Amino acid sequence: MRAVLRSLTGLLERAEIIDPEASVRGHIGDQPVTFEIKTKSVGSMTLTWTEAHVPIHAGLDLLLSIRPSTARDEREVARGDAVDHRLGDPAFDAAFIVEGAPERLVREIVDEEVRRGLLALRPDHVFSGPGALTLQMPDWVDEAERAALLVRTAARLGAACAEISRRQLADVGRADTSGYRGEVAPGTRARDREELDALQRTMERRDEARRKAARRLAMTVLGGVIAALALLIVAAIASR
């Protein structure tokens, strides 16, 4: 068994080794969390990374992408092809793009403890997907202390999502029985939906722009190769 997995069995409650060389799952408090060392072969290359992921309630409508800030991201934000929520934390805001909707939930989820953990970890990506939220690291996390921080940060994100889901379910129950909507102001749900739809359109527009840019680059490279071959042919003919 990998030493890092053994160390996590001492941290996690109800720990269960899924693969003695790759993954373990368990709980931090009430929050389930899974730690996985991943490997994938792509042609002659071997890609390695680490993930920690937590389940999120299927009824929680959330889009979230936290990734290291790059020059391309900054250009996309400037032209409206990406969103970056500034959270009032200068070091974190400089290091990461925080793209998500609804914004009110993103700000609640990415709290000070989460930001501190992400700054220390420097993940490649934190993202929501169907039924799960994933923290993805750029390499294998083999150090016990770093692995512990990774699963704690994932659990903190999962716990925040779970709390929001509980509030939403309670709010729906109150609305169903008495019309009282609890802490959520009238119109909030509609605004949340508008934000989610707007961000989805932004992401689709960005993906299309990136595909077009990739095609243009491929054509430019191909044109350069053809031109270079043509020059070589002309030079060979001239030297005869």
PDB file of C-alpha atoms in Angstrom:
ATOM      1  CA  MET A   1       0.000   0.000   0.000  1.00  0.00           C
ATOM      2  CA  ARG A   2       1.213   3.515  -0.749  1.00  0.00           C
ATOM      3  CA  ALA A   3       2.352   5.304   2.375  1.00  0.00           C
ATOM      4  CA  VAL A   4       0.193   8.328   1.531  1.00  0.00           C
ATOM      5  CA  LEU A   5      -2.950   6.160   1.469  1.00  0.00           C
ATOM      6  CA  ARG A   6      -1.995   4.616   4.787  1.00  0.00           C
ATOM      7  CA  SER A   7      -1.585   8.095   6.256  1.00  0.00           C
ATOM      8  CA  LEU A   8      -5.041   9.100   5.031  1.00  0.00           C
ATOM      9  CA  THR A   9      -6.668   6.091   6.672  1.00  0.00           C
ATOM     10  CA  GLY A  10      -5.525   7.629   9.947  1.00  0.00           C
ATOM     11  CA  LEU A  11      -7.123  10.957   9.058  1.00  0.00           C
ATOM     12  CA  LEU A  12     -10.395   9.823   7.504  1.00  0.00           C
ATOM     13  CA  GLU A  13     -13.229   8.353   9.530  1.00  0.00           C
ATOM     14  CA  ARG A  14     -14.657   5.061   8.239  1.00  0.00           C
ATOM     15  CA  ALA A  15     -11.727   4.909   5.819  1.00  0.00           C
ATOM     16  CA  GLU A  16     -11.855   2.342   3.030  1.00  0.00           C
ATOM     17  CA  ILE A  17      -8.994   1.519   0.687  1.00  0.00           C
ATOM     18  CA  ILE A  18     -10.439   1.239  -2.824  1.00  0.00           C
ATOM     19  CA  ASP A  19      -7.131   0.477  -4.544  1.00  0.00           C
ATOM     20  CA  PRO A  20      -3.977  -0.057  -2.403  1.00  0.00           C
ATOM     21  CA  GLU A  21      -1.899   1.750  -5.011  1.00  0.00           C
ATOM     22  CA  ALA A  22      -4.268   4.511  -5.983  1.00  0.00           C
ATOM     23  CA  SER A  23      -7.320   5.464  -3.919  1.00  0.00           C
ATOM     24  CA  VAL A  24      -8.982   5.727  -0.533  1.00  0.00           C
ATOM     25  CA  ARG A  25     -12.306   7.116   0.629  1.00  0.00           C
ATOM     26  CA  GLY A  26     -13.801   8.026   3.950  1.00  0.00           C
ATOM     27  CA  HIS A  27     -15.356  10.888   5.885  1.00  0.00           C
ATOM     28  CA  ILE A  28     -14.295  14.101   7.556  1.00  0.00           C
ATOM     29  CA  GLY A  29     -17.152  14.663   9.956  1.00  0.00           C
ATOM     30  CA  ASP A  30     -20.305  13.967   7.949  1.00  0.00           C
ATOM     31  CA  GLN A  31     -18.653  14.776   4.629  1.00  0.00           C
ATOM     32  CA  PRO A  32     -17.618  11.881   2.341  1.00  0.00           C
ATOM     33  CA  VAL A  33     -14.396  12.469   0.390  1.00  0.00           C
ATOM     34  CA  THR A  34     -12.347  10.343  -2.022  1.00  0.00           C
ATOM     35  CA  PHE A  35      -8.618  10.667  -2.761  1.00  0.00           C
ATOM     36  CA  GLU A  36      -7.270   9.184  -6.007  1.00  0.00           C
ATOM     37  CA  ILE A  37      -3.862   9.010  -7.669  1.00  0.00           C
ATOM     38  CA  LYS A  38      -4.509   8.926 -11.412  1.00  0.00           C
ATOM     39  CA  THR A  39      -2.498   7.742 -14.426  1.00  0.00           C
ATOM     40  CA  LYS A  40      -3.403   7.849 -18.107  1.00  0.00           C
ATOM     41  CA  SER A  41      -1.422   6.840 -21.175  1.00  0.00           C
ATOM     42  CA  VAL A  42      -1.748   9.106 -24.217  1.00  0.00           C
ATOM     43  CA  GLY A  43       0.301   7.671 -27.057  1.00  0.00           C
ATOM     44  CA  SER A  44       3.884   7.469 -25.816  1.00  0.00           C
ATOM     45  CA  MET A  45       3.162   9.854 -22.927  1.00  0.00           C
ATOM     46  CA  THR A  46       2.041   8.979 -19.409  1.00  0.00           C
ATOM     47  CA  LEU A  47      -0.024  11.626 -17.644  1.00  0.00           C
ATOM     48  CA  THR A  48      -0.148  11.661 -13.841  1.00  0.00           C
ATOM     49  CA  TRP A  49      -2.324  13.679 -11.500  1.00  0.00           C
ATOM     50  CA  THR A  50      -4.216  13.481  -8.211  1.00  0.00           C
ATOM     51  CA  GLU A  51      -7.876  14.150  -7.481  1.00  0.00           C
ATOM     52  CA  ALA A  52      -9.959  14.632  -4.375  1.00  0.00           C
ATOM     53  CA  HIS A  53     -13.678  14.706  -4.961  1.00  0.00           C
ATOM     54  CA  VAL A  54     -16.810  15.064  -2.903  1.00  0.00           C
ATOM     55  CA  PRO A  55     -20.443  14.345  -3.783  1.00  0.00           C
ATOM     56  CA  ILE A  56     -22.811  17.271  -4.117  1.00  0.00           C
ATOM     57  CA  HIS A  57     -26.594  17.047  -4.018  1.00  0.00           C
ATOM     58  CA  ALA A  58     -28.069  16.594  -7.477  1.00  0.00           C
ATOM     59  CA  GLY A  59     -30.575  19.360  -6.744  1.00  0.00           C
ATOM     60  CA  LEU A  60     -27.872  21.966  -6.127  1.00  0.00           C
ATOM     61  CA  ASP A  61     -27.639  24.095  -9.278  1.00  0.00           C
ATOM     62  CA  LEU A  62     -24.005  25.207  -9.282  1.00  0.00           C
ATOM     63  CA  LEU A  63     -21.375  25.910 -11.910  1.00  0.00           C
ATOM     64  CA  LEU A  64     -17.882  26.348 -10.493  1.00  0.00           C
ATOM     65  CA  SER A  65     -14.431  26.521 -12.057  1.00  0.00           C
ATOM     66  CA  ILE A  66     -11.387  27.699 -10.108  1.00  0.00           C
ATOM     67  CA  ARG A  67      -8.132  27.602 -12.036  1.00  0.00           C
ATOM     68  CA  PRO A  68      -4.736  29.306 -12.019  1.00  0.00           C
ATOM     69  CA  SER A  69      -4.892  32.682 -13.712  1.00  0.00           C
ATOM     70  CA  THR A  70      -3.159  32.810 -17.093  1.00  0.00           C
ATOM     71  CA  ALA A  71      -2.661  35.499 -19.718  1.00  0.00           C
ATOM     72  CA  ARG A  72      -5.249  33.755 -21.901  1.00  0.00           C
ATOM     73  CA  ASP A  73      -7.784  33.794 -19.052  1.00  0.00           C
ATOM     74  CA  GLU A  74      -7.200  37.491 -18.487  1.00  0.00           C
ATOM     75  CA  ARG A  75      -7.746  38.209 -22.191  1.00  0.00           C
ATOM     76  CA  GLU A  76     -10.948  36.151 -22.176  1.00  0.00           C
ATOM     77  CA  VAL A  77     -12.235  37.977 -19.092  1.00  0.00           C
ATOM     78  CA  ALA A  78     -11.459  41.326 -20.727  1.00  0.00           C
ATOM     79  CA  ARG A  79     -13.482  40.505 -23.835  1.00  0.00           C
ATOM     80  CA  GLY A  80     -16.356  38.887 -21.936  1.00  0.00           C
ATOM     81  CA  ASP A  81     -15.566  35.263 -22.808  1.00  0.00           C
ATOM     82  CA  ALA A  82     -14.885  34.350 -19.162  1.00  0.00           C
ATOM     83  CA  VAL A  83     -16.033  35.437 -15.707  1.00  0.00           C
ATOM     84  CA  ASP A  84     -13.755  36.147 -12.756  1.00  0.00           C
ATOM     85  CA  HIS A  85     -15.345  36.839  -9.377  1.00  0.00           C
ATOM     86  CA  ARG A  86     -12.992  38.891  -7.207  1.00  0.00           C
ATOM     87  CA  LEU A  87     -13.368  37.768  -3.605  1.00  0.00           C
ATOM     88  CA  GLY A  88     -11.536  40.595  -1.821  1.00  0.00           C
ATOM     89  CA  ASP A  89      -8.498  38.421  -1.069  1.00  0.00           C
ATOM     90  CA  PRO A  90      -5.589  40.027  -2.990  1.00  0.00           C
ATOM     91  CA  ALA A  91      -3.269  36.990  -2.993  1.00  0.00           C
ATOM     92  CA  PHE A  92      -6.040  34.599  -3.995  1.00  0.00           C
ATOM     93  CA  ASP A  93      -7.560  36.948  -6.571  1.00  0.00           C
ATOM     94  CA  ALA A  94      -4.153  37.359  -8.228  1.00  0.00           C
ATOM     95  CA  ALA A  95      -3.499  33.609  -8.309  1.00  0.00           C
ATOM     96  CA  PHE A  96      -6.850  32.213  -9.490  1.00  0.00           C
ATOM     97  CA  ILE A  97      -9.728  32.756 -11.864  1.00  0.00           C
ATOM     98  CA  VAL A  98     -12.994  32.078 -10.012  1.00  0.00           C
ATOM     99  CA  GLU A  99     -15.741  31.450 -12.526  1.00  0.00           C
ATOM    100  CA  GLY A 100     -19.103  30.329 -11.248  1.00  0.00           C
ATOM    101  CA  ALA A 101     -22.804  30.838 -10.786  1.00  0.00           C
ATOM    102  CA  PRO A 102     -24.846  31.735  -8.885  1.00  0.00           C
ATOM    103  CA  GLU A 103     -22.318  34.272  -7.626  1.00  0.00           C
ATOM    104  CA  ARG A 104     -23.904  34.451  -4.152  1.00  0.00           C
ATOM    105  CA  LEU A 105     -23.275  30.733  -3.652  1.00  0.00           C
ATOM    106  CA  VAL A 106     -19.768  30.849  -5.104  1.00  0.00           C
ATOM    107  CA  ARG A 107     -18.830  33.536  -2.595  1.00  0.00           C
ATOM    108  CA  GLU A 108     -20.232  31.470   0.245  1.00  0.00           C
ATOM    109  CA  ILE A 109     -18.502  28.255  -0.831  1.00  0.00           C
ATOM    110  CA  VAL A 110     -15.062  29.752  -1.522  1.00  0.00           C
ATOM    111  CA  ASP A 111     -14.598  31.003   2.024  1.00  0.00           C
ATOM    112  CA  GLU A 112     -11.391  32.032   3.783  1.00  0.00           C
ATOM    113  CA  GLU A 113     -10.467  28.484   4.810  1.00  0.00           C
ATOM    114  CA  VAL A 114     -10.963  27.173   1.263  1.00  0.00           C
ATOM    115  CA  ARG A 115      -8.958  30.044  -0.218  1.00  0.00           C
ATOM    116  CA  ARG A 116      -6.112  29.413   2.216  1.00  0.00           C
ATOM    117  CA  GLY A 117      -6.073  25.715   1.310  1.00  0.00           C
ATOM    118  CA  LEU A 118      -6.137  26.372  -2.436  1.00  0.00           C
ATOM    119  CA  LEU A 119      -3.323  28.916  -2.195  1.00  0.00           C
ATOM    120  CA  ALA A 120      -1.178  26.334  -0.406  1.00  0.00           C
ATOM    121  CA  LEU A 121      -2.116  23.504  -2.792  1.00  0.00           C
ATOM    122  CA  ARG A 122      -2.098  25.375  -6.130  1.00  0.00           C
ATOM    123  CA  PRO A 123      -4.419  22.905  -7.911  1.00  0.00           C
ATOM    124  CA  ASP A 124      -4.736  22.740 -11.681  1.00  0.00           C
ATOM    125  CA  HIS A 125      -8.512  22.974 -11.453  1.00  0.00           C
ATOM    126  CA  VAL A 126     -11.428  22.893  -9.049  1.00  0.00           C
ATOM    127  CA  PHE A 127     -14.648  22.170 -10.870  1.00  0.00           C
ATOM    128  CA  SER A 128     -18.242  21.094 -10.437  1.00  0.00           C
ATOM    129  CA  GLY A 129     -19.644  18.217 -12.458  1.00  0.00           C
ATOM    130  CA  PRO A 130     -22.682  15.951 -12.385  1.00  0.00           C
ATOM    131  CA  GLY A 131     -23.144  15.102  -8.714  1.00  0.00           C
ATOM    132  CA  ALA A 132     -19.577  15.888  -7.658  1.00  0.00           C
ATOM    133  CA  LEU A 133     -17.038  18.607  -7.016  1.00  0.00           C
ATOM    134  CA  THR A 134     -13.399  17.784  -7.867  1.00  0.00           C
ATOM    135  CA  LEU A 135     -10.011  19.215  -6.887  1.00  0.00           C
ATOM    136  CA  GLN A 136      -7.429  18.242  -9.478  1.00  0.00           C
ATOM    137  CA  MET A 137      -3.698  18.470  -8.771  1.00  0.00           C
ATOM    138  CA  PRO A 138      -1.057  18.600 -11.523  1.00  0.00           C
ATOM    139  CA  ASP A 139       0.986  15.673 -10.188  1.00  0.00           C
ATOM    140  CA  TRP A 140       0.942  12.776  -7.761  1.00  0.00           C
ATOM    141  CA  VAL A 141       0.452  13.915  -4.188  1.00  0.00           C
ATOM    142  CA  ASP A 142       2.614  11.501  -2.197  1.00  0.00           C
ATOM    143  CA  GLU A 143       3.345  13.614   0.879  1.00  0.00           C
ATOM    144  CA  ALA A 144       1.086  12.892   3.848  1.00  0.00           C
ATOM    145  CA  GLU A 145       0.727  16.531   4.932  1.00  0.00           C
ATOM    146  CA  ARG A 146      -0.132  17.730   1.440  1.00  0.00           C
ATOM    147  CA  ALA A 147      -2.600  14.880   0.912  1.00  0.00           C
ATOM    148  CA  ALA A 148      -4.285  15.713   4.223  1.00  0.00           C
ATOM    149  CA  LEU A 149      -4.656  19.357   3.182  1.00  0.00           C
ATOM    150  CA  LEU A 150      -6.106  18.258  -0.140  1.00  0.00           C
ATOM    151  CA  VAL A 151      -8.821  16.073   1.397  1.00  0.00           C
ATOM    152  CA  ARG A 152      -9.594  18.645   4.114  1.00  0.00           C
ATOM    153  CA  THR A 153     -10.034  21.391   1.529  1.00  0.00           C
ATOM    154  CA  ALA A 154     -12.241  19.142  -0.603  1.00  0.00           C
ATOM    155  CA  ALA A 155     -14.292  18.231   2.466  1.00  0.00           C
ATOM    156  CA  ARG A 156     -14.691  21.903   3.368  1.00  0.00           C
ATOM    157  CA  LEU A 157     -16.047  22.634  -0.121  1.00  0.00           C
ATOM    158  CA  GLY A 158     -18.359  19.627   0.082  1.00  0.00           C
ATOM    159  CA  ALA A 159     -19.654  20.619   3.506  1.00  0.00           C
ATOM    160  CA  ALA A 160     -20.455  24.133   2.261  1.00  0.00           C
ATOM    161  CA  CYS A 161     -22.361  22.683  -0.706  1.00  0.00           C
ATOM    162  CA  ALA A 162     -24.211  20.283   1.600  1.00  0.00           C
ATOM    163  CA  GLU A 163     -25.252  23.125   3.896  1.00  0.00           C
ATOM    164  CA  ILE A 164     -26.581  25.122   0.957  1.00  0.00           C
ATOM    165  CA  SER A 165     -28.517  22.066  -0.263  1.00  0.00           C
ATOM    166  CA  ARG A 166     -30.060  21.580   3.184  1.00  0.00           C
ATOM    167  CA  ARG A 167     -31.130  25.223   3.316  1.00  0.00           C
ATOM    168  CA  GLN A 168     -32.645  25.016  -0.153  1.00  0.00           C
ATOM    169  CA  LEU A 169     -34.596  21.879   0.700  1.00  0.00           C
ATOM    170  CA  ALA A 170     -35.887  23.468   3.903  1.00  0.00           C
ATOM    171  CA  ASP A 171     -36.803  26.596   1.975  1.00  0.00           C
ATOM    172  CA  VAL A 172     -38.761  24.594  -0.594  1.00  0.00           C
ATOM    173  CA  GLY A 173     -40.577  22.788   2.233  1.00  0.00           C
ATOM    174  CA  ARG A 174     -41.588  26.069   3.848  1.00  0.00           C
ATOM    175  CA  ALA A 175     -42.749  27.441   0.510  1.00  0.00           C
ATOM    176  CA  ASP A 176     -44.788  24.302  -0.152  1.00  0.00           C
ATOM    177  CA  THR A 177     -46.551  24.327   3.217  1.00  0.00           C
ATOM    178  CA  SER A 178     -47.025  27.980   4.014  1.00  0.00           C
ATOM    179  CA  GLY A 179     -45.746  30.128   1.177  1.00  0.00           C
ATOM    180  CA  TYR A 180     -42.973  31.427   3.452  1.00  0.00           C
ATOM    181  CA  ARG A 181     -39.651  31.428   1.630  1.00  0.00           C
ATOM    182  CA  GLY A 182     -37.335  31.637   4.620  1.00  0.00           C
ATOM    183  CA  GLU A 183     -34.051  33.490   4.195  1.00  0.00           C
ATOM    184  CA  VAL A 184     -34.125  33.583   0.383  1.00  0.00           C
ATOM    185  CA  ALA A 185     -35.471  36.907  -0.849  1.00  0.00           C
ATOM    186  CA  PRO A 186     -38.208  36.904  -3.491  1.00  0.00           C
ATOM    187  CA  GLY A 187     -36.767  36.683  -6.984  1.00  0.00           C
ATOM    188  CA  THR A 188     -33.482  35.121  -5.851  1.00  0.00           C
ATOM    189  CA  ARG A 189     -34.181  31.762  -7.499  1.00  0.00           C
ATOM    190  CA  ALA A 190     -34.995  33.456 -10.795  1.00  0.00           C
ATOM    191  CA  ARG A 191     -31.801  35.518 -10.650  1.00  0.00           C
ATOM    192  CA  ASP A 192     -29.797  32.379  -9.846  1.00  0.00           C
ATOM    193  CA  ARG A 193     -31.248  30.682 -12.924  1.00  0.00           C
ATOM    194  CA  GLU A 194     -30.457  33.704 -15.083  1.00  0.00           C
ATOM    195  CA  GLU A 195     -26.853  33.711 -13.848  1.00  0.00           C
ATOM    196  CA  LEU A 196     -26.460  29.990 -14.510  1.00  0.00           C
ATOM    197  CA  ASP A 197     -27.870  30.313 -18.016  1.00  0.00           C
ATOM    198  CA  ALA A 198     -25.709  33.352 -18.772  1.00  0.00           C
ATOM    199  CA  LEU A 199     -22.541  31.601 -17.579  1.00  0.00           C
ATOM    200  CA  GLN A 200     -23.389  28.495 -19.609  1.00  0.00           C
ATOM    201  CA  ARG A 201     -23.686  30.678 -22.717  1.00  0.00           C
ATOM    202  CA  THR A 202     -20.381  32.375 -21.897  1.00  0.00           C
ATOM    203  CA  MET A 203     -18.624  29.025 -21.521  1.00  0.00           C
ATOM    204  CA  GLU A 204     -20.062  27.760 -24.802  1.00  0.00           C
ATOM    205  CA  ARG A 205     -18.963  30.954 -26.568  1.00  0.00           C
ATOM    206  CA  ARG A 206     -15.471  30.612 -25.120  1.00  0.00           C
ATOM    207  CA  ASP A 207     -15.209  26.963 -26.156  1.00  0.00           C
ATOM    208  CA  GLU A 208     -16.185  27.868 -29.707  1.00  0.00           C
ATOM    209  CA  ALA A 209     -13.667  30.732 -29.788  1.00  0.00           C
ATOM    210  CA  ARG A 210     -10.935  28.375 -28.573  1.00  0.00           C
ATOM    211  CA  ARG A 211     -11.836  25.808 -31.232  1.00  0.00           C
ATOM    212  CA  LYS A 212     -11.640  28.460 -33.935  1.00  0.00           C
ATOM    213  CA  ALA A 213      -8.294  29.693 -32.615  1.00  0.00           C
ATOM    214  CA  ALA A 214      -6.957  26.121 -32.608  1.00  0.00           C
ATOM    215  CA  ARG A 215      -8.085  25.626 -36.213  1.00  0.00           C
ATOM    216  CA  ARG A 216      -6.441  28.903 -37.260  1.00  0.00           C
ATOM    217  CA  LEU A 217      -3.207  27.883 -35.534  1.00  0.00           C
ATOM    218  CA  ALA A 218      -3.285  24.470 -37.211  1.00  0.00           C
ATOM    219  CA  MET A 219      -3.787  26.083 -40.611  1.00  0.00           C
ATOM    220  CA  THR A 220      -0.954  28.550 -39.956  1.00  0.00           C
ATOM    221  CA  VAL A 221       1.393  25.736 -38.947  1.00  0.00           C
ATOM    222  CA  LEU A 222       0.355  23.657 -41.952  1.00  0.00           C
ATOM    223  CA  GLY A 223       0.907  26.642 -44.231  1.00  0.00           C
ATOM    224  CA  GLY A 224       4.365  27.148 -42.758  1.00  0.00           C
ATOM    225  CA  VAL A 225       5.261  23.486 -43.282  1.00  0.00           C
ATOM    226  CA  ILE A 226       4.055  23.588 -46.889  1.00  0.00           C
ATOM    227  CA  ALA A 227       6.008  26.780 -47.537  1.00  0.00           C
ATOM    228  CA  ALA A 228       9.163  25.289 -46.024  1.00  0.00           C
ATOM    229  CA  LEU A 229       8.804  22.142 -48.147  1.00  0.00           C
ATOM    230  CA  ALA A 230       8.288  24.245 -51.239  1.00  0.00           C
ATOM    231  CA  LEU A 231      11.491  26.186 -50.526  1.00  0.00           C
ATOM    232  CA  LEU A 232      13.396  22.930 -50.034  1.00  0.00           C
ATOM    233  CA  ILE A 233      12.088  21.572 -53.333  1.00  0.00           C
ATOM    234  CA  VAL A 234      12.997  24.783 -55.183  1.00  0.00           C
ATOM    235  CA  ALA A 235      16.474  24.764 -53.608  1.00  0.00           C
ATOM    236  CA  ALA A 236      16.979  21.110 -54.581  1.00  0.00           C
ATOM    237  CA  ILE A 237      15.953  21.789 -58.179  1.00  0.00           C
ATOM    238  CA  ALA A 238      18.189  24.878 -58.382  1.00  0.00           C
ATOM    239  CA  SER A 239      21.213  22.926 -57.114  1.00  0.00           C
ATOM    240  CA  ARG A 240      21.033  20.351 -59.907  1.00  0.00           C
TER     241      ARG A 240
END
